[in-house]
Amino acid sequence: MDKEKLRKIVERNRRRTMFQNCMKVVVCVLVTLVLVTVGWKAAEPFAKKGGISTDDKTLPVIQVQAGTNTQADGSGDASKELIPDDKSPVNEIPGWQADGNGWWYAADSKTLYSNGWLTIDGQRYHFGSSGYMDTGWTPIGGKGYYFQDNGIYDPNRDPKKVIALTFDDGPGPYTNTLLDILQQNHVKATFFMQGVNVKRYGADTIPRMVQLGCMLGNHSYDHPDLLAAGPEVAKQQIDQTDQLIAQYNNGAGADVIRFPYGKFTKEMSQATGRSCWFWDLDTRDWETKNTDATISAVLDHVNGGDIILLHDIHETTVAACQTIIPELINRGYDLVTVRELAASRGYETEAGVTYYGFTDRDLTKDTVTDKNR
């Protein structure tokens, strides 16, 4: 092979090697950019939670104001507690942390804030005794406070304009239509269900109730007079219905109890191990079975703090809710579960206690619960 041909081969191989090396560099750069982008997208929610804007050129310093006026009932400033073993910071310290149970705030590598108020970047938050940030209606020191989904305290929410719609005897063939109405209006309700109807309609309705943030209640298996039937029958009826509800509620039974016909004793309610619920506005929709009458029964008599009794097994009742729910919202009412209603008035619900209503009248007369009855 002559020297000229050899020189050309060497030059061609050199150019090929150089091209391959350049392509490797380009690929490495592209892969790095992709990894950085993906990593930032994954961290972005946490950055935003801590007050960091992705549009900022620099990351602002988070200002945390913690006082020293701590109170056992959580009404004072948040205190620093050791981070328990089941929590571990996943973000920058100090700063917001999150796990499957909610948001919490690491004061440093060993402690978190809990059981009180904390001001972060000028916004007020409240943390429970377990260290998690509170959302929704929360009872603190005997008063109700409302926190947005992001945990920021909202002083404009009026605890006197909160009511609970409760539906007995279902689920039924019209319950999904009612759930559509609740979903469209972004409100919640409490469903006190009969086991016999859970068998028929539970699979299609209970998961939706849970998804919408509604509360599940036990109303016996087939609605007998449990006061007359006795404690053994009452336990059997409630246990049987809990087992049926649990099939569609990740293995858990009902959160709350309502006895058929409102007939029970304190001993019976205590035996349930859960809070029990009466009502203070009876629409008698089961009797009239008339849409206009049900609408009037609610809108002409409603007061803040009411627990309203309705029945989702009646088509006329569900039709009435098409009018009732938007109008209540238009009047400034907040439609929540029974437990949230209690929280809006500063009550931590207790097992074995029966609650009748949270209107100003109930509060003045001390008839909210059966403790003094």
CSV table of C-alpha atoms in Angstrom, one decimal, residues 14 22 34 48 56 69 92 99 124 136 138 140 153 175 195-196 204 242 252 268 280 299 312 317 321 326 337 347 367:
chain,number,residue,atom,x,y,z
A,14,ARG,CA,-9.4,9.9,12.8
A,22,CYS,CA,-18.7,14.3,19.7
A,34,VAL,CA,-33.6,15.3,30.8
A,48,LYS,CA,-44.1,25.6,45.8
A,56,ASP,CA,-37.8,33.1,40.4
A,69,ASN,CA,-46.9,30.7,74.1
A,92,GLU,CA,-34.6,20.6,52.5
A,99,ASP,CA,-45.9,11.7,53.5
A,124,ARG,CA,-50.9,31.3,59.6
A,136,GLY,CA,-60.8,22.1,56.7
A,138,THR,CA,-60.7,22.2,62.9
A,140,ILE,CA,-59.0,24.4,68.6
A,153,TYR,CA,-56.0,29.8,57.9
A,175,THR,CA,-78.2,7.8,45.5
A,195,GLY,CA,-77.2,-3.0,55.6
A,196,VAL,CA,-80.0,-4.5,53.5
A,204,ASP,CA,-71.8,1.4,43.1
A,242,ASP,CA,-70.4,-2.6,59.4
A,252,ALA,CA,-63.4,-0.3,57.6
A,268,MET,CA,-76.7,1.6,73.7
A,280,ASP,CA,-82.7,19.1,64.7
A,299,LEU,CA,-85.3,26.5,52.9
A,312,ASP,CA,-82.0,9.3,49.6
A,317,THR,CA,-86.0,14.0,47.9
A,321,CYS,CA,-81.8,18.5,46.4
A,326,PRO,CA,-77.4,25.3,45.2
A,337,THR,CA,-70.2,16.2,57.2
A,347,TYR,CA,-66.3,20.3,69.3
A,367,THR,CA,-78.5,20.7,74.2
